[in-house]
PDB file of C-alpha atoms in Angstrom:
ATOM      1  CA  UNK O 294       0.000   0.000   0.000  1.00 39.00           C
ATOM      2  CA  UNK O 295       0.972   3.681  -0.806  1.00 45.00           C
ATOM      3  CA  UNK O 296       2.034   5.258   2.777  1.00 47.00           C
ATOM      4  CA  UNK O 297      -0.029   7.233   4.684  1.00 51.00           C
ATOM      5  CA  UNK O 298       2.338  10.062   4.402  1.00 64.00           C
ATOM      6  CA  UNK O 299       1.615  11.363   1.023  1.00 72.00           C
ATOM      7  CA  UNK O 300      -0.991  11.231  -1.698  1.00 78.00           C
ATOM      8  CA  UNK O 301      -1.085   8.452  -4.596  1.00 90.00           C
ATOM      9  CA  UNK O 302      -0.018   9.272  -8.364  1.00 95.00           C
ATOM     10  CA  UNK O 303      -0.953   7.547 -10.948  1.00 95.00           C
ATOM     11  CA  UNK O 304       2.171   6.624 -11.410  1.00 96.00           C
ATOM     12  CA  UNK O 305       3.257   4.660  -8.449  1.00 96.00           C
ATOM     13  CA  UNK O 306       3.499   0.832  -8.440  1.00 96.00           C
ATOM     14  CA  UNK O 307       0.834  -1.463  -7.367  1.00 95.00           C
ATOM     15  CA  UNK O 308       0.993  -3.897  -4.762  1.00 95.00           C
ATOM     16  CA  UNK O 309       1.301  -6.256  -7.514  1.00 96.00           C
ATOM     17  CA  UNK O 310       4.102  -4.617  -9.489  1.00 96.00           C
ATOM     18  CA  UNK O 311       6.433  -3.935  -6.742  1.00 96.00           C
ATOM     19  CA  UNK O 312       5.901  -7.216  -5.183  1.00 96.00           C
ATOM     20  CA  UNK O 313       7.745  -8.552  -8.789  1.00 96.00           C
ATOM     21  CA  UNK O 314      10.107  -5.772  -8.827  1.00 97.00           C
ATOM     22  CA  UNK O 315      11.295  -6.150  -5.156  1.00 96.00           C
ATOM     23  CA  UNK O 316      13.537  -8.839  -5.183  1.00 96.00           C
ATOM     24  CA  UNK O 317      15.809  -7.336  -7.610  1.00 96.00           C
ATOM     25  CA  UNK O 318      15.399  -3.584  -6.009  1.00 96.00           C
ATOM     26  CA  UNK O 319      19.496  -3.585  -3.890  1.00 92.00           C
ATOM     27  CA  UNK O 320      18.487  -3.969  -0.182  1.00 85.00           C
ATOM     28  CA  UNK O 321      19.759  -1.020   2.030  1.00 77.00           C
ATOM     29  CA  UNK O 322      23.167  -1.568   3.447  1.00 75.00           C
ATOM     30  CA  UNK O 323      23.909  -2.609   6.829  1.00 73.00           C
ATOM     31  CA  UNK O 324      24.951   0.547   9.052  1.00 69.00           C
ATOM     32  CA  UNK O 325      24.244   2.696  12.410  1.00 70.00           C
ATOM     33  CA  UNK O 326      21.846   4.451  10.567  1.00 70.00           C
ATOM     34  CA  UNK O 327      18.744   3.379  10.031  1.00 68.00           C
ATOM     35  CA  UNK O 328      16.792   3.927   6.402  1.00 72.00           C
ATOM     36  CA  UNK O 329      14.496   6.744   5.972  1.00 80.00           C
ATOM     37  CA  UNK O 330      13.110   6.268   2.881  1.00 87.00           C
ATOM     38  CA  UNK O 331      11.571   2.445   1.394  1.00 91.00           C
ATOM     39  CA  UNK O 332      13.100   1.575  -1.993  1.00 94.00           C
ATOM     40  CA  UNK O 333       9.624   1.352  -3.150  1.00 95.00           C
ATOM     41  CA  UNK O 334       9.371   5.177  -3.246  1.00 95.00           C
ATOM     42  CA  UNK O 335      12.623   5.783  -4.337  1.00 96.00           C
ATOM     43  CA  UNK O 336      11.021   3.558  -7.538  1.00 97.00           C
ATOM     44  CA  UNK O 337       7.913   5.241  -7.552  1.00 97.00           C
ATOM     45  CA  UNK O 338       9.705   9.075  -7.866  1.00 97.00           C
ATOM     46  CA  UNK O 339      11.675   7.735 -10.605  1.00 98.00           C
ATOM     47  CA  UNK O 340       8.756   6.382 -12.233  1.00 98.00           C
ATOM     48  CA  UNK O 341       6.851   9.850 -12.033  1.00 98.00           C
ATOM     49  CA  UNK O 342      10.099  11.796 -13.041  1.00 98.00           C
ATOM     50  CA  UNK O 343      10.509   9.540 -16.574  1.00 98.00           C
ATOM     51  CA  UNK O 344       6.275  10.027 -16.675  1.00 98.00           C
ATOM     52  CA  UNK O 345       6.088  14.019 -15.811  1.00 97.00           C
ATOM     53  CA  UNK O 346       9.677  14.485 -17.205  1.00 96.00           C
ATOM     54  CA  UNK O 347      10.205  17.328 -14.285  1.00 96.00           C
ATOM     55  CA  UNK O 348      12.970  18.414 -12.967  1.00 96.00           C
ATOM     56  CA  UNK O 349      15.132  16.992  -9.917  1.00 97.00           C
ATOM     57  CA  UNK O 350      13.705  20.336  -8.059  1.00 97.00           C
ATOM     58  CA  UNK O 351      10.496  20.029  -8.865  1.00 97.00           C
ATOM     59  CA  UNK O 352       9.764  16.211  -7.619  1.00 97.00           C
ATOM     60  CA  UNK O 353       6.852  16.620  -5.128  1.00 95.00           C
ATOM     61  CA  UNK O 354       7.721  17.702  -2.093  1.00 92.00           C
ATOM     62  CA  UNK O 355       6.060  13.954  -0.500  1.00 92.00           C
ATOM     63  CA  UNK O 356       7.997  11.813  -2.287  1.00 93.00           C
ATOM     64  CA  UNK O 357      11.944  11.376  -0.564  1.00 93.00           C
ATOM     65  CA  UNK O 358      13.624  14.887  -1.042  1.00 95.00           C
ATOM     66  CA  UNK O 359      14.885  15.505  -5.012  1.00 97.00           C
ATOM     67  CA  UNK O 360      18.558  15.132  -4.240  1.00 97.00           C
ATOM     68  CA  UNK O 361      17.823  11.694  -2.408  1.00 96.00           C
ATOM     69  CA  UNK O 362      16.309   9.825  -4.914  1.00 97.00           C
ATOM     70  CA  UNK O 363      18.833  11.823  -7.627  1.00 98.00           C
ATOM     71  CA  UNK O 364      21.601  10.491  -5.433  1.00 96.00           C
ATOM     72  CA  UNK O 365      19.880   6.597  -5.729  1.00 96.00           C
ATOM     73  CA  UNK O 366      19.593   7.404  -9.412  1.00 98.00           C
ATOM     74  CA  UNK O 367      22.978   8.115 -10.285  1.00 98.00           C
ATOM     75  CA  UNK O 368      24.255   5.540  -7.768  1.00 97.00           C
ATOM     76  CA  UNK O 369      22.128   2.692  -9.600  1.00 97.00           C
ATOM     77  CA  UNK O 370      23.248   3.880 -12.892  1.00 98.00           C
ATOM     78  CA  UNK O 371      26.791   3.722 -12.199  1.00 98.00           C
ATOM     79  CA  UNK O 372      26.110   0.123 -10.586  1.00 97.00           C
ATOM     80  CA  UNK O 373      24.258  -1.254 -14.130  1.00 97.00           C
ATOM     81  CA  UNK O 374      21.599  -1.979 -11.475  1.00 97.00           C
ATOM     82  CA  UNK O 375      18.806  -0.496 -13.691  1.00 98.00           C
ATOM     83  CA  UNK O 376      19.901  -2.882 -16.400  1.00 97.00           C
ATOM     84  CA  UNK O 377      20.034  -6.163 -14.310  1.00 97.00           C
ATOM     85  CA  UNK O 378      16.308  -4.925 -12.985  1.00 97.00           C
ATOM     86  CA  UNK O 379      15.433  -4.255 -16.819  1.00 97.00           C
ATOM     87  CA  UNK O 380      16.651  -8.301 -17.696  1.00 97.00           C
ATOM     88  CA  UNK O 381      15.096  -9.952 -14.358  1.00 97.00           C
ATOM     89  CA  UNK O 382      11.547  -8.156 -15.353  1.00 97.00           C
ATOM     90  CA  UNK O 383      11.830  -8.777 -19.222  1.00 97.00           C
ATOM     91  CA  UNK O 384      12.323 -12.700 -18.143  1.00 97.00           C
ATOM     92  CA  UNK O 385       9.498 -12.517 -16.208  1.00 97.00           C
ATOM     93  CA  UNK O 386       6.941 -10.712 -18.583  1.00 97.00           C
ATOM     94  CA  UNK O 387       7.952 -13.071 -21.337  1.00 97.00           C
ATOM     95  CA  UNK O 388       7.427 -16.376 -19.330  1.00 96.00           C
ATOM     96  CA  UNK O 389       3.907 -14.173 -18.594  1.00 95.00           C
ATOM     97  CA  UNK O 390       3.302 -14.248 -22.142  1.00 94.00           C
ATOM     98  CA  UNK O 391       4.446 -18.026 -22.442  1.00 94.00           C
ATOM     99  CA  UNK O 392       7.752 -16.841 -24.076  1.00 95.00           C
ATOM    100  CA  UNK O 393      11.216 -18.526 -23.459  1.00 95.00           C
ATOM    101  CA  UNK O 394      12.653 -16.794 -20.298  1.00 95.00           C
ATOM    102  CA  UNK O 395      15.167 -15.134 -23.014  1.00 96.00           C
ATOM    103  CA  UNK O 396      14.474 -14.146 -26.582  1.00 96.00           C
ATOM    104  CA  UNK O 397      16.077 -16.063 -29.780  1.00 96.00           C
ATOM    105  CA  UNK O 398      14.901 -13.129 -32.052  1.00 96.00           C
ATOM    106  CA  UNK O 399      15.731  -9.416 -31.435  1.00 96.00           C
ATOM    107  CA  UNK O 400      14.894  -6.169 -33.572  1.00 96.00           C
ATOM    108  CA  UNK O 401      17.301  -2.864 -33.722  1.00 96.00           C
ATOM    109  CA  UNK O 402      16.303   0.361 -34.718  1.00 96.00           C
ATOM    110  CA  UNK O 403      17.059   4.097 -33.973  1.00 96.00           C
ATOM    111  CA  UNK O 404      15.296   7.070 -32.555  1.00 96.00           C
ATOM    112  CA  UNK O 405      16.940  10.781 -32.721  1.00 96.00           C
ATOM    113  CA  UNK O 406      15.715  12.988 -30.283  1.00 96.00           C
ATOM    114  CA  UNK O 407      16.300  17.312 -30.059  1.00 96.00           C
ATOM    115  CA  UNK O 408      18.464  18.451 -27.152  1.00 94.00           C
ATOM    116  CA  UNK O 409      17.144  21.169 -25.220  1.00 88.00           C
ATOM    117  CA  UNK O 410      20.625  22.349 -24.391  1.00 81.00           C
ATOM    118  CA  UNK O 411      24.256  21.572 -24.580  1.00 81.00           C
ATOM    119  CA  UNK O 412      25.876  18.228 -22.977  1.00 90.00           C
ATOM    120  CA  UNK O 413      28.150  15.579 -24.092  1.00 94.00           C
ATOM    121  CA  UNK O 414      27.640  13.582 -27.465  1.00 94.00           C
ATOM    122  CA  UNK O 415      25.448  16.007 -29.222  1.00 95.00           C
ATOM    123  CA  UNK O 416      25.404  16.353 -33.399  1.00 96.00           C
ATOM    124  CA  UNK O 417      22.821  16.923 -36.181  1.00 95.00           C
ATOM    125  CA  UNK O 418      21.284  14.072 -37.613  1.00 94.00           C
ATOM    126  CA  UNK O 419      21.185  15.395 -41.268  1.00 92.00           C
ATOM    127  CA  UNK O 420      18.505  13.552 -43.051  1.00 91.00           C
ATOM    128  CA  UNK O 421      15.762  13.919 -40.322  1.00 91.00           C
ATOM    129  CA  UNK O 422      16.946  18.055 -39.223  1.00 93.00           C
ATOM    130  CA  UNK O 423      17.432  16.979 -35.385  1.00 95.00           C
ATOM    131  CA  UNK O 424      20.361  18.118 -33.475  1.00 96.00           C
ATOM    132  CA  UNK O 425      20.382  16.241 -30.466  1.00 96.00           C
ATOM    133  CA  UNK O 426      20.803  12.546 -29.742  1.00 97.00           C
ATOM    134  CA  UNK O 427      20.273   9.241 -31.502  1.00 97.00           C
ATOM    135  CA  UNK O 428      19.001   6.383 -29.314  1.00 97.00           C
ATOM    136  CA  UNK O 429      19.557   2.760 -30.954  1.00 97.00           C
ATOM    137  CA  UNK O 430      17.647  -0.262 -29.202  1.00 97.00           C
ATOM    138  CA  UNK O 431      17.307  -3.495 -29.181  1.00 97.00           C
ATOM    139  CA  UNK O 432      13.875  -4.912 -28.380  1.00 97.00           C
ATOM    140  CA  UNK O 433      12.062  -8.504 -28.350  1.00 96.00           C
ATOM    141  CA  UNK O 434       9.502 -10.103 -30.368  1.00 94.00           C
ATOM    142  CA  UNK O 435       7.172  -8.648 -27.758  1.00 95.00           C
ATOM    143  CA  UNK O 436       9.047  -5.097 -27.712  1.00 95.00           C
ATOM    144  CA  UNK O 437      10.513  -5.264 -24.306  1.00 97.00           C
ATOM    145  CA  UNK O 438      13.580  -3.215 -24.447  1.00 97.00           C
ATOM    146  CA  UNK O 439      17.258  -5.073 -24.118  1.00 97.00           C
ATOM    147  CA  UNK O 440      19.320  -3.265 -24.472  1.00 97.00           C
ATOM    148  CA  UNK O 441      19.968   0.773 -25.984  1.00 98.00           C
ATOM    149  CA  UNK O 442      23.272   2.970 -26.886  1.00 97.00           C
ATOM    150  CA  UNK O 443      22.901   6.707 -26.743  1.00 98.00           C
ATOM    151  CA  UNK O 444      24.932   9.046 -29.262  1.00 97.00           C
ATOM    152  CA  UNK O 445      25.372  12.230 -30.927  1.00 97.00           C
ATOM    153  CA  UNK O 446      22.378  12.418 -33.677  1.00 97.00           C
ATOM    154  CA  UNK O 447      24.941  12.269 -36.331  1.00 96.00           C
ATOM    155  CA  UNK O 448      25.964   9.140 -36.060  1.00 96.00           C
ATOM    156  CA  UNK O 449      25.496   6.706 -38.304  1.00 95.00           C
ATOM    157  CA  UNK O 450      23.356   3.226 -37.346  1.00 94.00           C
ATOM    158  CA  UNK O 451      25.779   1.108 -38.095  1.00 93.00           C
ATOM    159  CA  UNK O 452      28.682   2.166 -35.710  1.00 94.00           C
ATOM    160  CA  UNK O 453      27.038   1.233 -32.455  1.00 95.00           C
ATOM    161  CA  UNK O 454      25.769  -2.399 -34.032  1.00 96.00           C
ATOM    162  CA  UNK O 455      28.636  -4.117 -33.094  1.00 95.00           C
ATOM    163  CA  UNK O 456      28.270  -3.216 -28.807  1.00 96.00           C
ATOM    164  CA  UNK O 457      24.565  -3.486 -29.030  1.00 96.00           C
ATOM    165  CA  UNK O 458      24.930  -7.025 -30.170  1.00 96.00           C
ATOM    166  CA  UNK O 459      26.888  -7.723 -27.485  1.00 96.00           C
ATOM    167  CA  UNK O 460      24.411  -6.461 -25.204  1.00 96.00           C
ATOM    168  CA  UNK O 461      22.333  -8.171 -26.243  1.00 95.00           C
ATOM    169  CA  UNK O 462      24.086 -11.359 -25.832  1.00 95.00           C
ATOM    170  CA  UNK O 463      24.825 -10.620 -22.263  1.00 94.00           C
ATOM    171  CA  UNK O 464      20.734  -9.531 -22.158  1.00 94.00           C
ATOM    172  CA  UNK O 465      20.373 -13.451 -23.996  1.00 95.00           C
ATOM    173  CA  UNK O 466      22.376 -16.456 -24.496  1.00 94.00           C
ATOM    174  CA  UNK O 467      19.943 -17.940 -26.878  1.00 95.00           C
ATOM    175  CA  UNK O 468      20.187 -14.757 -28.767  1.00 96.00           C
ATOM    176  CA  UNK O 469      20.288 -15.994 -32.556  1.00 96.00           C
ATOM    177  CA  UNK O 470      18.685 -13.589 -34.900  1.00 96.00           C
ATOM    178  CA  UNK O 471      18.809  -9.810 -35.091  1.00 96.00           C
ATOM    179  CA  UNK O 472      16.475  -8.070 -37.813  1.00 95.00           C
ATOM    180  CA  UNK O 473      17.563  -4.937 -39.432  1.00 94.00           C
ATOM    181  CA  UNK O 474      16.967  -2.248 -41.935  1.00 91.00           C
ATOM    182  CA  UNK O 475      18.906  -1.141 -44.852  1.00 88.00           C
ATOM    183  CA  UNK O 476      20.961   1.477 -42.661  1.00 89.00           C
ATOM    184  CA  UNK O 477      22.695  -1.517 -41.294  1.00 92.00           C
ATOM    185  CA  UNK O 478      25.610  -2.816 -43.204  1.00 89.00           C
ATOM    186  CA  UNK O 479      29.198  -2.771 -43.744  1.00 89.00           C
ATOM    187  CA  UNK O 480      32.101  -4.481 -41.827  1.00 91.00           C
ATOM    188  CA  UNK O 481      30.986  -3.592 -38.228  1.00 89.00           C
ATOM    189  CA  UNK O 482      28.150  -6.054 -39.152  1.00 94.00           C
ATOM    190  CA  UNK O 483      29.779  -8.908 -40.223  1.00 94.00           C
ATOM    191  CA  UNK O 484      32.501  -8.170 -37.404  1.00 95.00           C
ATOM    192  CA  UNK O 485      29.633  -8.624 -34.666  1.00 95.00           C
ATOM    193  CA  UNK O 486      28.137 -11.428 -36.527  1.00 96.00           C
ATOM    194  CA  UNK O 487      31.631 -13.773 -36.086  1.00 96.00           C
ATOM    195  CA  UNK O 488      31.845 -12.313 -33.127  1.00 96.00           C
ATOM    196  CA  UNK O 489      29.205 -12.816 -31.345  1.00 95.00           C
ATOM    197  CA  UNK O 490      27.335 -15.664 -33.529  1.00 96.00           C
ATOM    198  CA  UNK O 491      24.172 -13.299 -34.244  1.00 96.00           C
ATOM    199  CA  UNK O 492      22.956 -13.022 -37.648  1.00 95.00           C
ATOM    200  CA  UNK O 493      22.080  -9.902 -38.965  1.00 94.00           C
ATOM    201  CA  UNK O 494      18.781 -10.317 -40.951  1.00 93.00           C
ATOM    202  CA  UNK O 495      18.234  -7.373 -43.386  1.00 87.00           C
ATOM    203  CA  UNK O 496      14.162  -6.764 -44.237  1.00 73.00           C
ATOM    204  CA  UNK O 497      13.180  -4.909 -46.712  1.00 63.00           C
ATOM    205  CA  UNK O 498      10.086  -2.860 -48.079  1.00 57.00           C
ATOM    206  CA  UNK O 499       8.409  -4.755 -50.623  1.00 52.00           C
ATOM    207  CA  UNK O 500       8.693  -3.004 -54.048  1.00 51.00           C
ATOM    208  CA  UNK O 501       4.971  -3.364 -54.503  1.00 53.00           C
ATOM    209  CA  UNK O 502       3.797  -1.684 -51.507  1.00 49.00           C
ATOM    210  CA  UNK O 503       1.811   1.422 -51.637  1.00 51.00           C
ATOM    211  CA  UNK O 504       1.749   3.443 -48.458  1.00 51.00           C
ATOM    212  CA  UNK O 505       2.330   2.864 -45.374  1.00 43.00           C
ATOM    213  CA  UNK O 506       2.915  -0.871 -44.918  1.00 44.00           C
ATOM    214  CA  UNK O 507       4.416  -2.135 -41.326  1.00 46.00           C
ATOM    215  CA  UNK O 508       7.189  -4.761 -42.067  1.00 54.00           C
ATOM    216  CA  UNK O 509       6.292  -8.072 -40.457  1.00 62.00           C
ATOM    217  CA  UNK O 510       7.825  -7.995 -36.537  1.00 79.00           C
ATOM    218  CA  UNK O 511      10.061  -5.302 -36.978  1.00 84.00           C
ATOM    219  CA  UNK O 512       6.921  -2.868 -36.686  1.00 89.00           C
ATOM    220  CA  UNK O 513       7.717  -3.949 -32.769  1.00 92.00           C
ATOM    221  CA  UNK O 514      10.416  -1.893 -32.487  1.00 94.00           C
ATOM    222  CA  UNK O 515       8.446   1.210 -33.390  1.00 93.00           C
ATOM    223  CA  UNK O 516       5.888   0.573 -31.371  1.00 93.00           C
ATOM    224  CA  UNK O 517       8.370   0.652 -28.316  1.00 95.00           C
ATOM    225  CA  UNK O 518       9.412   3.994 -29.721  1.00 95.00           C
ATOM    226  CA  UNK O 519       5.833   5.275 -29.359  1.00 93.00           C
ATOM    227  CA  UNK O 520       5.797   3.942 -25.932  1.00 92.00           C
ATOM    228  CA  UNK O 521       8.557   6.317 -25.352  1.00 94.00           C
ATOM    229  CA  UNK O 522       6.262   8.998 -26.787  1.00 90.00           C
ATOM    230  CA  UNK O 523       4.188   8.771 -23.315  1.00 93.00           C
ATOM    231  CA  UNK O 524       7.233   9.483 -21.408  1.00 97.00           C
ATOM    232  CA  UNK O 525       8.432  12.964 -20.987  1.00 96.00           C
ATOM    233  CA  UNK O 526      11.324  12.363 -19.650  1.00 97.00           C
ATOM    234  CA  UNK O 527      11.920  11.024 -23.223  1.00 97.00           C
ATOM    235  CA  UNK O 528      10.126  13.547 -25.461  1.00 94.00           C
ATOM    236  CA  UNK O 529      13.814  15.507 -25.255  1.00 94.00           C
ATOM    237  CA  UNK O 530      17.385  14.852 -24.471  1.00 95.00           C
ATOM    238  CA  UNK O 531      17.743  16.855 -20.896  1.00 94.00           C
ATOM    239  CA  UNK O 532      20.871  15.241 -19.760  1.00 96.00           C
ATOM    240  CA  UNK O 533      24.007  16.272 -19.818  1.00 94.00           C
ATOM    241  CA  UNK O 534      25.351  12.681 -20.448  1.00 96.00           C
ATOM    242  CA  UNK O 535      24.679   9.791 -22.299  1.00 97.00           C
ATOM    243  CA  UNK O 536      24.566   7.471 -19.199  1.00 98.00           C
ATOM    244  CA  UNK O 537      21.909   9.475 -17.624  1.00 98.00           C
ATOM    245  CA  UNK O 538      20.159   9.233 -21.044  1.00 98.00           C
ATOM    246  CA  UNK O 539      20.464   5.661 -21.170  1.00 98.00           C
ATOM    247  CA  UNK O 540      19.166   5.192 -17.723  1.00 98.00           C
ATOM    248  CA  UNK O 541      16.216   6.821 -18.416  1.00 98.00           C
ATOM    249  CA  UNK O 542      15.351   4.470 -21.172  1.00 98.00           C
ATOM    250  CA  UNK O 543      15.965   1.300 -19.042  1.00 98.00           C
ATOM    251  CA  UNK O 544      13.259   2.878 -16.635  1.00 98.00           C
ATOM    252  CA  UNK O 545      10.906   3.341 -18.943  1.00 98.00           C
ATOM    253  CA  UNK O 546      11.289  -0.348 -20.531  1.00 97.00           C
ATOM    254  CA  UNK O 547      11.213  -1.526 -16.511  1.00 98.00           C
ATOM    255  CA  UNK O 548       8.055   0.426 -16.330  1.00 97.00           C
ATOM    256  CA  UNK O 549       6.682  -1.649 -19.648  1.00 96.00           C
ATOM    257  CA  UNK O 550       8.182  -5.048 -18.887  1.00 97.00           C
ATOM    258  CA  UNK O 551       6.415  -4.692 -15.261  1.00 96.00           C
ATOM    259  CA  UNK O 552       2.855  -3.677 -16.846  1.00 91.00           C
ATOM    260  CA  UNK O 553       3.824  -6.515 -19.093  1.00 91.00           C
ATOM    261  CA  UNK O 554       4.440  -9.346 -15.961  1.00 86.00           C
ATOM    262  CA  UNK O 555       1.760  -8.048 -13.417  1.00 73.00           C
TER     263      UNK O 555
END
């Protein structure tokens, strides 16, 4: 149950979602002092931050105080802890959807996103006008997120292929599979593919298509982008860095996974 001390949001988890998110949630350490504030609403400001997209300052004043749960979000970050969460509850939502535990087929694609001001890895993504970021993810057959690689907006898809499909080998052992579009070529394909024993399936827009035409599972990945579109913590690039950025993205796909397994 929400405590007694402040007001629900719509935001916060249910009894139901925390009770799967718990066990993976880093218990508080051992020390004279004792906690002040549950890990559940450490979870539940970050949830409302990625949802509201407000500033650290401007968290509600009955959640834990702003620089608390910013000093358990940059703490987490820097421990990967958001990305062993972000594997525990994608296992868990899949068996949930009488999946495998991992996935044998992934999807890549990538997003680029305006910067509202300056920061590391920022460029201009030339073909779609954005100066910002470019997010590139790696999602499942059901769209849960597995793994993402923030840069500049100018680069190009193919550079970061090679480390995403090694994370998402570490995401999945049985990982076999990974389809692709066109933008995805070249020797940092076939370099990732020997070694990491992924193949790189390229799909392609059938010639006699007219309109607007999904392409046959990869139209998962863009869905996940649109989930992003309900975030505002995602609707810009506000951080200064690229692992803040990233972060932010395994929240969200924590947030989806969860509404996935409960």
């Amino acid at each position: 149950m929400i405590t007694p001390k402040r007001r629900g949001y719509p935001t916060d988890l249910t009894d139901e979602e925390w009770a799967t998110i718990e066990p993976f949630v880093p218990k508080p350490k051992i020390g004279p002092n004792p906690r002040k504030h549950e890990p559940r609403e450490i979870v539940n400001a970050l949830v409302y931050k990625a949802k509201t997209g407000c500033q650290w300052r401007m968290l509600p004043s009955d959640f834990a105080p702003w620089h608390t749960v910013a000093s358990y979000f940059y703490r987490w970050r820097d421990d990967g802890i958001f990305e062993d969460i972000l594997k525990a509850i994608n296992g868990i939502a899949r068996l949930q959807s009488n999946r495998e535990h991992a996935p044998s087929l992934a999807i890549i694609d990538s997003q680029s996103v305006k910067s509202s001001h300056g920061g590391e890895a920022i460029g201009i993504d030339g073909a779609k006008r954005v100066h910002g970021r470019k997010r590139h993810i790696m999602v499942d057959a059901l769209g849960l997120l597995l793994a993402v690689i923030v840069t500049a907006a100018n680069v190009c898809d193919r550079v970061p292929y090679r480390e995403l499909s090694h994370a998402g080998r570490a995401m999945s052992p049985r990982l076999e599979k990974i389809l692709v579009d066109s933008a995805y070529n070249g020797d940092a394909i076939r370099i990732a593919e020997k070694e990491t024993g992924i193949v790189a399936e390229m799909s392609k827009r059938s010639d006699a298509a007219v309109g607007f035409v999904p392409e046959m599972i990869r139209w998962r990945v863009e869905r996940t982008f649109g989930w992003f579109n309900y975030m505002r913590q995602l609707s810009r690039e506000y951080d200064r860095t690229v692992a803040s950025s990233e972060a932010w993205v395994q929240i969200v796909g924590i947030h989806y996974a969860l509404r996935t397994a409960a």
